[in-house]
């Protein structure tokens, strides 16, 4: 709850997780997977305090975008390597965290015009890197990532793109 999140905030756990994850980009390690899951849990269960701190103060959406935009895999071979040995869980956790962040931001900001415009700007900047990563994943040999895992990964990308669409369409509807 919000009270417990305040204790987490004082310990600077969020900052340490984001720094740890930022330094280990592309490794697909268990630690990176756990960092994303921890941040997701904090956002989901931490109430308004976690929303405010993670999305507004720490800029987690920008941070998540930069993880794949600046330091992401740049070739099909690097994308393939990312999916081997834990990379799939890394991508799945990453996409789930993006989806949760966008959903939480939309839920909280759709009534505030200035904040909604900032969210739209962030989403529009996020679309390109996600689509680029998605197209790289589509070119990966299906043997690297088994059939069911590959389908789950594609579905995760579709869920993220759908949440982007929900914000953009929803904001357009609010403007009418």
PDB file of C-alpha atoms in Angstrom:
ATOM      1  CA  UNK A   1       0.000   0.000   0.000  1.00  0.00           C
ATOM      2  CA  UNK A   2       0.989   3.669  -0.058  1.00  0.00           C
ATOM      3  CA  UNK A   3       2.386   3.590   3.472  1.00  0.00           C
ATOM      4  CA  UNK A   4       4.696   0.667   2.717  1.00  0.00           C
ATOM      5  CA  UNK A   5       5.780   2.318  -0.510  1.00  0.00           C
ATOM      6  CA  UNK A   6       6.871   5.394   1.442  1.00  0.00           C
ATOM      7  CA  UNK A   7       9.256   3.151   3.397  1.00  0.00           C
ATOM      8  CA  UNK A   8      10.606   1.712   0.131  1.00  0.00           C
ATOM      9  CA  UNK A   9      11.014   5.228  -1.241  1.00  0.00           C
ATOM     10  CA  UNK A  10      13.060   6.344   1.768  1.00  0.00           C
ATOM     11  CA  UNK A  11      15.430   3.407   1.277  1.00  0.00           C
ATOM     12  CA  UNK A  12      16.069   4.492  -2.333  1.00  0.00           C
ATOM     13  CA  UNK A  13      15.320   0.952  -3.549  1.00  0.00           C
ATOM     14  CA  UNK A  14      13.661   2.254  -6.723  1.00  0.00           C
ATOM     15  CA  UNK A  15      16.715   4.294  -7.662  1.00  0.00           C
ATOM     16  CA  UNK A  16      19.025   1.343  -6.999  1.00  0.00           C
ATOM     17  CA  UNK A  17      16.869  -0.967  -9.138  1.00  0.00           C
ATOM     18  CA  UNK A  18      16.800   1.508 -12.001  1.00  0.00           C
ATOM     19  CA  UNK A  19      20.568   2.037 -11.861  1.00  0.00           C
ATOM     20  CA  UNK A  20      21.200  -1.724 -11.651  1.00  0.00           C
ATOM     21  CA  UNK A  21      18.930  -2.363 -14.613  1.00  0.00           C
ATOM     22  CA  UNK A  22      20.423   0.474 -16.620  1.00  0.00           C
ATOM     23  CA  UNK A  23      23.939  -0.936 -16.184  1.00  0.00           C
ATOM     24  CA  UNK A  24      22.901  -4.477 -17.145  1.00  0.00           C
ATOM     25  CA  UNK A  25      20.987  -3.654 -20.336  1.00  0.00           C
ATOM     26  CA  UNK A  26      20.908  -6.427 -22.868  1.00  0.00           C
ATOM     27  CA  UNK A  27      22.220  -9.081 -20.526  1.00  0.00           C
ATOM     28  CA  UNK A  28      18.905 -10.844 -20.063  1.00  0.00           C
ATOM     29  CA  UNK A  29      20.118 -11.866 -16.602  1.00  0.00           C
ATOM     30  CA  UNK A  30      17.879 -13.107 -13.799  1.00  0.00           C
ATOM     31  CA  UNK A  31      18.604  -9.876 -11.946  1.00  0.00           C
ATOM     32  CA  UNK A  32      17.256  -7.725 -14.767  1.00  0.00           C
ATOM     33  CA  UNK A  33      14.121  -9.849 -14.955  1.00  0.00           C
ATOM     34  CA  UNK A  34      13.631  -9.493 -11.187  1.00  0.00           C
ATOM     35  CA  UNK A  35      14.204  -5.719 -11.326  1.00  0.00           C
ATOM     36  CA  UNK A  36      11.350  -5.306 -13.785  1.00  0.00           C
ATOM     37  CA  UNK A  37       9.051  -7.537 -11.740  1.00  0.00           C
ATOM     38  CA  UNK A  38       9.888  -5.647  -8.542  1.00  0.00           C
ATOM     39  CA  UNK A  39       9.199  -2.279 -10.162  1.00  0.00           C
ATOM     40  CA  UNK A  40       5.925  -3.629 -11.535  1.00  0.00           C
ATOM     41  CA  UNK A  41       4.885  -4.892  -8.090  1.00  0.00           C
ATOM     42  CA  UNK A  42       5.720  -1.545  -6.511  1.00  0.00           C
ATOM     43  CA  UNK A  43       3.663   0.292  -9.111  1.00  0.00           C
ATOM     44  CA  UNK A  44       0.665  -2.045  -8.872  1.00  0.00           C
ATOM     45  CA  UNK A  45       0.550  -2.351  -5.080  1.00  0.00           C
ATOM     46  CA  UNK A  46       2.030   0.963  -3.963  1.00  0.00           C
ATOM     47  CA  UNK A  47      -1.049   3.105  -4.540  1.00  0.00           C
ATOM     48  CA  UNK A  48      -0.915   6.778  -5.399  1.00  0.00           C
ATOM     49  CA  UNK A  49       2.482   7.211  -3.731  1.00  0.00           C
ATOM     50  CA  UNK A  50       4.125   4.700  -6.077  1.00  0.00           C
ATOM     51  CA  UNK A  51       2.379   6.172  -9.111  1.00  0.00           C
ATOM     52  CA  UNK A  52       3.565   9.663  -8.211  1.00  0.00           C
ATOM     53  CA  UNK A  53       7.130   8.616  -7.435  1.00  0.00           C
ATOM     54  CA  UNK A  54       7.737   6.128 -10.254  1.00  0.00           C
ATOM     55  CA  UNK A  55       5.917   7.864 -13.088  1.00  0.00           C
ATOM     56  CA  UNK A  56       6.058  11.537 -12.201  1.00  0.00           C
ATOM     57  CA  UNK A  57       9.282  11.913 -10.205  1.00  0.00           C
ATOM     58  CA  UNK A  58      11.511   9.108 -11.508  1.00  0.00           C
ATOM     59  CA  UNK A  59      10.193   9.191 -15.087  1.00  0.00           C
ATOM     60  CA  UNK A  60       9.976   5.435 -15.430  1.00  0.00           C
ATOM     61  CA  UNK A  61       8.333   5.630 -18.878  1.00  0.00           C
ATOM     62  CA  UNK A  62      11.233   7.655 -20.262  1.00  0.00           C
ATOM     63  CA  UNK A  63      13.710   5.309 -18.575  1.00  0.00           C
ATOM     64  CA  UNK A  64      11.984   2.250 -20.070  1.00  0.00           C
ATOM     65  CA  UNK A  65      11.977   3.818 -23.528  1.00  0.00           C
ATOM     66  CA  UNK A  66      15.674   4.649 -23.287  1.00  0.00           C
ATOM     67  CA  UNK A  67      16.507   1.051 -22.355  1.00  0.00           C
ATOM     68  CA  UNK A  68      15.474  -0.116 -25.824  1.00  0.00           C
ATOM     69  CA  UNK A  69      16.003   3.098 -27.782  1.00  0.00           C
ATOM     70  CA  UNK A  70      19.589   3.875 -26.812  1.00  0.00           C
ATOM     71  CA  UNK A  71      21.072   0.607 -25.634  1.00  0.00           C
ATOM     72  CA  UNK A  72      18.762  -1.962 -27.201  1.00  0.00           C
ATOM     73  CA  UNK A  73      19.828  -4.623 -29.634  1.00  0.00           C
ATOM     74  CA  UNK A  74      20.647  -3.082 -32.993  1.00  0.00           C
ATOM     75  CA  UNK A  75      20.802  -6.170 -35.168  1.00  0.00           C
ATOM     76  CA  UNK A  76      18.885  -9.395 -35.569  1.00  0.00           C
ATOM     77  CA  UNK A  77      21.881 -11.312 -34.160  1.00  0.00           C
ATOM     78  CA  UNK A  78      21.884  -9.173 -31.001  1.00  0.00           C
ATOM     79  CA  UNK A  79      18.111  -9.625 -30.669  1.00  0.00           C
ATOM     80  CA  UNK A  80      18.561 -13.373 -31.040  1.00  0.00           C
ATOM     81  CA  UNK A  81      21.228 -13.377 -28.347  1.00  0.00           C
ATOM     82  CA  UNK A  82      18.908 -11.423 -26.077  1.00  0.00           C
ATOM     83  CA  UNK A  83      16.268 -14.154 -26.300  1.00  0.00           C
ATOM     84  CA  UNK A  84      18.680 -16.955 -25.396  1.00  0.00           C
ATOM     85  CA  UNK A  85      19.227 -17.916 -21.760  1.00  0.00           C
ATOM     86  CA  UNK A  86      16.729 -15.741 -19.920  1.00  0.00           C
ATOM     87  CA  UNK A  87      16.369 -13.066 -22.554  1.00  0.00           C
ATOM     88  CA  UNK A  88      12.784 -14.126 -23.173  1.00  0.00           C
ATOM     89  CA  UNK A  89      11.872 -13.586 -19.523  1.00  0.00           C
ATOM     90  CA  UNK A  90      13.668 -10.228 -19.705  1.00  0.00           C
ATOM     91  CA  UNK A  91      11.595  -9.102 -22.695  1.00  0.00           C
ATOM     92  CA  UNK A  92       8.341 -10.461 -21.248  1.00  0.00           C
ATOM     93  CA  UNK A  93       8.948  -8.699 -17.910  1.00  0.00           C
ATOM     94  CA  UNK A  94       9.971  -5.517 -19.705  1.00  0.00           C
ATOM     95  CA  UNK A  95       6.842  -5.465 -21.858  1.00  0.00           C
ATOM     96  CA  UNK A  96       4.594  -6.243 -18.889  1.00  0.00           C
ATOM     97  CA  UNK A  97       6.121  -3.348 -16.924  1.00  0.00           C
ATOM     98  CA  UNK A  98       5.635  -0.984 -19.875  1.00  0.00           C
ATOM     99  CA  UNK A  99       2.006  -2.078 -20.152  1.00  0.00           C
ATOM    100  CA  UNK A 100       1.375  -1.568 -16.420  1.00  0.00           C
ATOM    101  CA  UNK A 101       3.064   1.854 -16.447  1.00  0.00           C
ATOM    102  CA  UNK A 102       1.069   3.083 -19.429  1.00  0.00           C
ATOM    103  CA  UNK A 103      -2.181   1.756 -17.950  1.00  0.00           C
ATOM    104  CA  UNK A 104      -1.524   3.364 -14.567  1.00  0.00           C
ATOM    105  CA  UNK A 105      -0.522   6.673 -16.151  1.00  0.00           C
ATOM    106  CA  UNK A 106      -3.645   6.698 -18.341  1.00  0.00           C
ATOM    107  CA  UNK A 107      -5.866   5.883 -15.366  1.00  0.00           C
ATOM    108  CA  UNK A 108      -4.431   8.746 -13.290  1.00  0.00           C
ATOM    109  CA  UNK A 109      -3.821  11.400 -15.938  1.00  0.00           C
ATOM    110  CA  UNK A 110      -6.829  11.246 -18.232  1.00  0.00           C
ATOM    111  CA  UNK A 111      -8.595  13.958 -16.239  1.00  0.00           C
ATOM    112  CA  UNK A 112      -5.671  16.391 -16.165  1.00  0.00           C
ATOM    113  CA  UNK A 113      -5.106  18.130 -19.489  1.00  0.00           C
ATOM    114  CA  UNK A 114      -1.483  19.209 -18.971  1.00  0.00           C
ATOM    115  CA  UNK A 115      -0.423  15.807 -17.624  1.00  0.00           C
ATOM    116  CA  UNK A 116      -2.312  14.052 -20.404  1.00  0.00           C
ATOM    117  CA  UNK A 117      -0.418  16.042 -23.034  1.00  0.00           C
ATOM    118  CA  UNK A 118       2.873  15.028 -21.421  1.00  0.00           C
ATOM    119  CA  UNK A 119       1.756  11.390 -21.384  1.00  0.00           C
ATOM    120  CA  UNK A 120       0.779  11.581 -25.060  1.00  0.00           C
ATOM    121  CA  UNK A 121       4.173  13.026 -25.905  1.00  0.00           C
ATOM    122  CA  UNK A 122       5.890  10.196 -24.027  1.00  0.00           C
ATOM    123  CA  UNK A 123       3.739   7.545 -25.735  1.00  0.00           C
ATOM    124  CA  UNK A 124       4.400   9.001 -29.182  1.00  0.00           C
ATOM    125  CA  UNK A 125       8.161   8.933 -28.495  1.00  0.00           C
ATOM    126  CA  UNK A 126       7.858   5.344 -27.220  1.00  0.00           C
ATOM    127  CA  UNK A 127       6.048   3.941 -30.279  1.00  0.00           C
ATOM    128  CA  UNK A 128       9.079   3.975 -32.593  1.00  0.00           C
ATOM    129  CA  UNK A 129      11.492   2.039 -30.349  1.00  0.00           C
ATOM    130  CA  UNK A 130       8.823  -0.544 -29.444  1.00  0.00           C
ATOM    131  CA  UNK A 131       7.868  -1.104 -33.082  1.00  0.00           C
ATOM    132  CA  UNK A 132      11.549  -1.359 -34.050  1.00  0.00           C
ATOM    133  CA  UNK A 133      12.179  -3.959 -31.325  1.00  0.00           C
ATOM    134  CA  UNK A 134       8.989  -5.771 -32.364  1.00  0.00           C
ATOM    135  CA  UNK A 135      10.127  -6.011 -35.978  1.00  0.00           C
ATOM    136  CA  UNK A 136      13.512  -7.341 -34.844  1.00  0.00           C
ATOM    137  CA  UNK A 137      11.765 -10.018 -32.775  1.00  0.00           C
ATOM    138  CA  UNK A 138       9.614 -10.981 -35.784  1.00  0.00           C
ATOM    139  CA  UNK A 139      12.773 -11.731 -37.774  1.00  0.00           C
ATOM    140  CA  UNK A 140      14.200 -14.080 -35.136  1.00  0.00           C
ATOM    141  CA  UNK A 141      14.370 -17.770 -35.913  1.00  0.00           C
ATOM    142  CA  UNK A 142      11.440 -19.480 -34.179  1.00  0.00           C
ATOM    143  CA  UNK A 143      13.748 -22.274 -32.965  1.00  0.00           C
ATOM    144  CA  UNK A 144      15.524 -19.834 -30.640  1.00  0.00           C
ATOM    145  CA  UNK A 145      12.278 -19.056 -28.919  1.00  0.00           C
ATOM    146  CA  UNK A 146       9.848 -22.017 -28.882  1.00  0.00           C
ATOM    147  CA  UNK A 147       6.442 -21.753 -30.564  1.00  0.00           C
ATOM    148  CA  UNK A 148       4.393 -21.058 -27.427  1.00  0.00           C
ATOM    149  CA  UNK A 149       7.004 -18.653 -26.047  1.00  0.00           C
ATOM    150  CA  UNK A 150       7.186 -16.858 -29.383  1.00  0.00           C
ATOM    151  CA  UNK A 151       3.389 -16.469 -29.448  1.00  0.00           C
ATOM    152  CA  UNK A 152       3.360 -15.154 -25.857  1.00  0.00           C
ATOM    153  CA  UNK A 153       6.066 -12.654 -26.768  1.00  0.00           C
ATOM    154  CA  UNK A 154       4.145 -11.440 -29.832  1.00  0.00           C
ATOM    155  CA  UNK A 155       1.007 -11.131 -27.688  1.00  0.00           C
ATOM    156  CA  UNK A 156       2.954  -9.061 -25.138  1.00  0.00           C
ATOM    157  CA  UNK A 157       4.081  -6.671 -27.874  1.00  0.00           C
ATOM    158  CA  UNK A 158       0.495  -6.417 -29.114  1.00  0.00           C
ATOM    159  CA  UNK A 159      -0.717  -5.633 -25.583  1.00  0.00           C
ATOM    160  CA  UNK A 160       1.786  -2.795 -25.268  1.00  0.00           C
ATOM    161  CA  UNK A 161       0.840  -1.356 -28.655  1.00  0.00           C
ATOM    162  CA  UNK A 162      -2.827  -1.682 -27.683  1.00  0.00           C
ATOM    163  CA  UNK A 163      -2.241   0.265 -24.466  1.00  0.00           C
ATOM    164  CA  UNK A 164      -0.515   2.989 -26.504  1.00  0.00           C
ATOM    165  CA  UNK A 165      -3.531   3.061 -28.810  1.00  0.00           C
ATOM    166  CA  UNK A 166      -5.915   3.280 -25.848  1.00  0.00           C
ATOM    167  CA  UNK A 167      -4.162   6.393 -24.547  1.00  0.00           C
ATOM    168  CA  UNK A 168      -4.029   8.087 -27.953  1.00  0.00           C
ATOM    169  CA  UNK A 169      -7.650   7.317 -28.880  1.00  0.00           C
ATOM    170  CA  UNK A 170      -8.848   8.071 -25.348  1.00  0.00           C
ATOM    171  CA  UNK A 171      -7.115  11.450 -25.334  1.00  0.00           C
ATOM    172  CA  UNK A 172      -8.668  12.244 -28.715  1.00  0.00           C
ATOM    173  CA  UNK A 173     -12.110  11.338 -27.369  1.00  0.00           C
ATOM    174  CA  UNK A 174     -11.609  13.563 -24.303  1.00  0.00           C
ATOM    175  CA  UNK A 175     -10.719  16.516 -26.553  1.00  0.00           C
ATOM    176  CA  UNK A 176     -14.066  16.282 -28.401  1.00  0.00           C
TER     177      UNK A 176
END
